[in-house]
Tab-separated table of C-alpha atoms in Angstrom:
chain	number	residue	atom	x	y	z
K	1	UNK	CA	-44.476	34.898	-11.128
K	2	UNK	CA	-42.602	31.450	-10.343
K	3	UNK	CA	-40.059	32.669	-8.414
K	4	UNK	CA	-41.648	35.724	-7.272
K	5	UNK	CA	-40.406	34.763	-3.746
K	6	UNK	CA	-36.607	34.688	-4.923
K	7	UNK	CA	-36.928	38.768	-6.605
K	8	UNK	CA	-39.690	39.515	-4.012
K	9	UNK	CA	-37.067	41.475	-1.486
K	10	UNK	CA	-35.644	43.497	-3.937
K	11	UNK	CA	-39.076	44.497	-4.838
K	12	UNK	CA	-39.404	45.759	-1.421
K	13	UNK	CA	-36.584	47.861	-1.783
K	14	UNK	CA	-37.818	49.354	-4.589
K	15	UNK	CA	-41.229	50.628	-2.735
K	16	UNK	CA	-39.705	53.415	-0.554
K	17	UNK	CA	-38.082	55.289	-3.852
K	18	UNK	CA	-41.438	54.298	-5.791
K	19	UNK	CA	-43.581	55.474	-3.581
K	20	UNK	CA	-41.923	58.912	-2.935
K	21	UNK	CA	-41.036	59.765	-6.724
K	22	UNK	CA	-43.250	57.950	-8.813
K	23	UNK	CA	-46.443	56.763	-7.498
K	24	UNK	CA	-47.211	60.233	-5.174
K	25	UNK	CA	-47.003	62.003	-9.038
K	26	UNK	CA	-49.004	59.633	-10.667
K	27	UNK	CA	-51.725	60.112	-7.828
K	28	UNK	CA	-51.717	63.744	-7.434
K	29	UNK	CA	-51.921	64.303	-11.445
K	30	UNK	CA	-53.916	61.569	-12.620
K	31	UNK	CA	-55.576	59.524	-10.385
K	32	UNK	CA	-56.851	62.215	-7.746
K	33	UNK	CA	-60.214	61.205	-8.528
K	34	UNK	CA	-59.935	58.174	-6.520
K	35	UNK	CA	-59.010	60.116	-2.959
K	36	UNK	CA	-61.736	60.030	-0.496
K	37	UNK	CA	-60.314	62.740	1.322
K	38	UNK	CA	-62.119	65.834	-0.226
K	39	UNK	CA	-58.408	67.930	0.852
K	40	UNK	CA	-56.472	65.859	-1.493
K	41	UNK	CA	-58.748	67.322	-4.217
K	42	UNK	CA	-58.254	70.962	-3.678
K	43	UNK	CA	-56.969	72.826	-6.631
K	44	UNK	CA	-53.984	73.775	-4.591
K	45	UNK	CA	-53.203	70.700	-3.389
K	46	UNK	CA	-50.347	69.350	-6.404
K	47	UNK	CA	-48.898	73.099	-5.223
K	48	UNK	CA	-48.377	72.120	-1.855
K	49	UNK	CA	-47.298	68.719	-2.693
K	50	UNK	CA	-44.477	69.950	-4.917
K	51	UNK	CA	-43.561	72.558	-2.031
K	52	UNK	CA	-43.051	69.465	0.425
K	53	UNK	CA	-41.043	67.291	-2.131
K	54	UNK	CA	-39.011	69.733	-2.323
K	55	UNK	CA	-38.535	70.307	1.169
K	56	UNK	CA	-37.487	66.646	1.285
K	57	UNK	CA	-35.273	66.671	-1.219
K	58	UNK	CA	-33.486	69.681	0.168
K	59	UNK	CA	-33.211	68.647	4.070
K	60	UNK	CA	-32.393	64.916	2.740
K	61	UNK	CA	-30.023	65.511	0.042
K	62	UNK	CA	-28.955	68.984	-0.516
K	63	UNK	CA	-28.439	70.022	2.757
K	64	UNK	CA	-26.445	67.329	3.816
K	65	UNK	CA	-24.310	67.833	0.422
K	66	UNK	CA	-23.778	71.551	1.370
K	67	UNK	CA	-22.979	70.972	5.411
K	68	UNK	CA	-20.755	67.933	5.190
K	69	UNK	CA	-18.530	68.717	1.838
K	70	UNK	CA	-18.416	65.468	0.371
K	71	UNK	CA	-19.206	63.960	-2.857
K	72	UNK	CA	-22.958	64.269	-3.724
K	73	UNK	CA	-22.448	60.525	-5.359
K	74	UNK	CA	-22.152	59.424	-1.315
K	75	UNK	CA	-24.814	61.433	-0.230
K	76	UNK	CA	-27.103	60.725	-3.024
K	77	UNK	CA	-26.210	56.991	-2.164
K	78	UNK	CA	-26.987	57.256	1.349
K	79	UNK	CA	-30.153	59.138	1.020
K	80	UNK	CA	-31.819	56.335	-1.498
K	81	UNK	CA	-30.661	53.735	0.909
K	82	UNK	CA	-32.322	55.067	3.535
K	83	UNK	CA	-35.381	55.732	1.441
K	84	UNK	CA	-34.837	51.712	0.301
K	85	UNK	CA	-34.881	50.436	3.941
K	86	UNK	CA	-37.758	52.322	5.187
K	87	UNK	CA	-40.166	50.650	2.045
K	88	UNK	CA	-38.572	47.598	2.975
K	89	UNK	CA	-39.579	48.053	6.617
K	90	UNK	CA	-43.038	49.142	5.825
K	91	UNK	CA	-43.684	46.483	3.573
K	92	UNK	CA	-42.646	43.852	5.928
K	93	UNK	CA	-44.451	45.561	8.747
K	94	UNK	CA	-48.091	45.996	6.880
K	95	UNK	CA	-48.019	43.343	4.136
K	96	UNK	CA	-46.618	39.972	5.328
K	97	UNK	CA	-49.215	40.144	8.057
K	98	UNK	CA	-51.880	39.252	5.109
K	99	UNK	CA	-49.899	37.713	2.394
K	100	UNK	CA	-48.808	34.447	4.290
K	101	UNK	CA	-50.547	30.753	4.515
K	102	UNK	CA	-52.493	31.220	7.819
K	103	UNK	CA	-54.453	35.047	6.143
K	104	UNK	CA	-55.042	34.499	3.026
K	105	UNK	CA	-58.449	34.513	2.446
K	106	UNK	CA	-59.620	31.488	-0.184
K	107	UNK	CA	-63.194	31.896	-0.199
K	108	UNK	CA	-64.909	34.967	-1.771
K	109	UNK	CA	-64.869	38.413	-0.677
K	110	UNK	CA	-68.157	38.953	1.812
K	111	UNK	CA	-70.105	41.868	1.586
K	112	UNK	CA	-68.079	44.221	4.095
K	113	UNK	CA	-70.908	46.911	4.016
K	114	UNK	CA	-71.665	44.743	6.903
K	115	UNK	CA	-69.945	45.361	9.943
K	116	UNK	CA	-69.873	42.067	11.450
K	117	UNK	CA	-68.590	40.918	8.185
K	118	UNK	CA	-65.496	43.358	7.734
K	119	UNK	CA	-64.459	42.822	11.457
K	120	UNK	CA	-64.699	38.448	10.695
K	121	UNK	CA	-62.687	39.412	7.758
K	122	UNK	CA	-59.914	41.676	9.473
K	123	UNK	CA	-60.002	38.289	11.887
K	124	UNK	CA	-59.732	35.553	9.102
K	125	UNK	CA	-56.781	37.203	6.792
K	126	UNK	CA	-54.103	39.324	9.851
K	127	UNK	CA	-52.132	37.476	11.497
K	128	UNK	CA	-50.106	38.906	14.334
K	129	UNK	CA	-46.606	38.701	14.867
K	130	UNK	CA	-45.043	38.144	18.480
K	131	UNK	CA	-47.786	39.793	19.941
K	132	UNK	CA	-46.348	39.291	23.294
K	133	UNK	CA	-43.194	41.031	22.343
K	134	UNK	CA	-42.892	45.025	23.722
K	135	UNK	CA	-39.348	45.064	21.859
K	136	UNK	CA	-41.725	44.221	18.665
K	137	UNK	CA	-43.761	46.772	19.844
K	138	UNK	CA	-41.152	49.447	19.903
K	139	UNK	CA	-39.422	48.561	17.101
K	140	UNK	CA	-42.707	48.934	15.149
K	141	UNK	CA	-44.876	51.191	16.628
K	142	UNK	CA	-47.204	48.798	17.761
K	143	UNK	CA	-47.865	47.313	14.279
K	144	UNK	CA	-46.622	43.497	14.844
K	145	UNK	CA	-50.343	43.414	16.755
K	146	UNK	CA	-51.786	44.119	13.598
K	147	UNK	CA	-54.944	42.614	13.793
K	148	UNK	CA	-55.661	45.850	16.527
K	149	UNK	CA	-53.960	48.063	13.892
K	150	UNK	CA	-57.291	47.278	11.689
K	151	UNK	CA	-60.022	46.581	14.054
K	152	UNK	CA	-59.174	50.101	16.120
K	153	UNK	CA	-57.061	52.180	13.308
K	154	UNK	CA	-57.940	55.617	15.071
K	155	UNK	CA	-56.794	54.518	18.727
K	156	UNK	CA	-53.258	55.220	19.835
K	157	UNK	CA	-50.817	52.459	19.155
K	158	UNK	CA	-49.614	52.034	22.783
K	159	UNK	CA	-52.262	50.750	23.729
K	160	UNK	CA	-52.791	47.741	20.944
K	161	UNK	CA	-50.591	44.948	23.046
K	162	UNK	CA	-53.717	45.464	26.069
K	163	UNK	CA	-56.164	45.967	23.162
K	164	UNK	CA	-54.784	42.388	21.494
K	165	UNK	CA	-54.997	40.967	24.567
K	166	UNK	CA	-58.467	41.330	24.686
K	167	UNK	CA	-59.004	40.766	21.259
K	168	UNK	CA	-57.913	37.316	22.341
K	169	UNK	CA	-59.721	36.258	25.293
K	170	UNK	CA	-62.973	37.725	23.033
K	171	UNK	CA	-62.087	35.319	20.202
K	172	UNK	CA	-61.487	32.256	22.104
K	173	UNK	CA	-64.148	32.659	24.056
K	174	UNK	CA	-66.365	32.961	20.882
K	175	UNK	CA	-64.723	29.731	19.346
K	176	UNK	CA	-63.301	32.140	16.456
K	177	UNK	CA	-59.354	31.254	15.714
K	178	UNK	CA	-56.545	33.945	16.321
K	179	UNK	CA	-53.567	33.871	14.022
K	180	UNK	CA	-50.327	34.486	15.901
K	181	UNK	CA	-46.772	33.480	15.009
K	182	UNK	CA	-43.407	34.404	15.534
K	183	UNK	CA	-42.203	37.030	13.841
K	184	UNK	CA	-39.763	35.039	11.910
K	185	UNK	CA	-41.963	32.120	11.305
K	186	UNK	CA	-44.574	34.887	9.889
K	187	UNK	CA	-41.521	35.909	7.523
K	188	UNK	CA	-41.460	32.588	6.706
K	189	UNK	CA	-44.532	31.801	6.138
K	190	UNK	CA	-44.433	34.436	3.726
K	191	UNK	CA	-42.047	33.304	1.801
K	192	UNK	CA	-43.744	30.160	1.239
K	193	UNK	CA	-46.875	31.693	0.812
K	194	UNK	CA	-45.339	33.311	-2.262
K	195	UNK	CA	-43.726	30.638	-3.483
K	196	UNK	CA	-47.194	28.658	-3.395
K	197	UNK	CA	-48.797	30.990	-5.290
K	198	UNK	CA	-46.120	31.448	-8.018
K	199	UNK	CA	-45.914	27.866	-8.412
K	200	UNK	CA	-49.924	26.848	-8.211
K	201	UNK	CA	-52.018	29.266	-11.187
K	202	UNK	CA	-55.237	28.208	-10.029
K	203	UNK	CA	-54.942	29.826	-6.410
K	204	UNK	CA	-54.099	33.068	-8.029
K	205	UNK	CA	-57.120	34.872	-7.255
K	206	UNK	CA	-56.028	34.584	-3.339
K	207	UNK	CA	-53.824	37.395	-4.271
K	208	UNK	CA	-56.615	39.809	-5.059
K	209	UNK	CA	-59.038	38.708	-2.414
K	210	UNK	CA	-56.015	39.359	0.106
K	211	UNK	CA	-54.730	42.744	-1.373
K	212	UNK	CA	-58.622	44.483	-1.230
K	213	UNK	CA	-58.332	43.883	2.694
């Protein structure tokens, strides 16, 4: 993985087409085991997943084939680029906010069956991204204040820029550090991060403390 930070975009790319026609298969079919949620594991349930690919497919691709008579090459085209870009968005959105120097975690995993421990964890490897920002906001649903994405996942997302706020004031007053950057410094960071990690074998094991957050 030495230059994992030079092929690392067009890896994100890749994730929006992955996701939708490989890895959803591969999950239904063989790995279903593994779902939590006890609907995923109804009998019917690779049924009604095939029904909705389908329905995907056909609003996405066929339909705009049939209503706008041109070559299905084009639409084809268009519709995986579009697929592209959105992975690439998500993954920027929801990974670089971990995988970056200032949250990824170096020590060992703590037990998070303890509360106290998960939350200290959540603080320790998210970093935020322009959390001041209510373009940033818009433009990702609220996600750049990511650290609020984890610590209160079932609360609305308008509210995480006043919810980050005090997530703030709660932290400094408690002497705990709160990782903020710029978004494009947090891109940046990334990058580096990455290119760390490829470069330096022995801090390999960052990247699976990091990914089981």
């Amino acid at each position: 993985f030495r230059y994992q930070h030079l092929y690392t975009p067009i890896l994100f790319f890749l994730f929006g087409p992955y996701q939708v026609f490989v890895k959803d298969f591969l999950l239904c079919f063989f790995e279903r085991h593994r779902f939590r949620d006890l609907r995923l594991k109804e009998s019917d349930f690779p049924i009604r997943m095939m029904i909705t690919k389908m329905v995907f497919v056909g609003y996405g691709l066929l339909l705009p084939w049939h209503i706008l008579n041109l070559p299905f090459v084009e639409i084809a085209a268009v519709y995986l680029a579009s697929i592209s870009i959105t992975g690439f968005l998500i993954i920027v959105i929801l990974a670089i906010p971990h995988m970056n120097e200032s949250g990824a975690w170096l020590g060992p995993v703590p037990d998070v069956r303890f509360r106290d421990n998960w939350a200290l964890l959540q603080v320790k490897t998210t970093v935020d991204s322009s959390p001041h920002s209510n373009f940033m906001a818009w433009m990702t649903g609220g996600l750049h204040t990511h650290l609020a994405h984890h610590l209160f996942p079932h609360v609305c997302h308008v509210h995480y820029l006043a919810i980050t706020k005090i997530i703030r004031k709660t932290l400094r007053r408690r002497g705990i550090v709160y990782h903020s950057m710029s978004f494009g410094e947090l891109l940046l960071s990334h990058f580096i991060f990455l290119r760390n990690t490829g470069r330096a074998p022995e801090v390999q094991p960052v990247l699976q403390a990091v990914t089981t957050t």
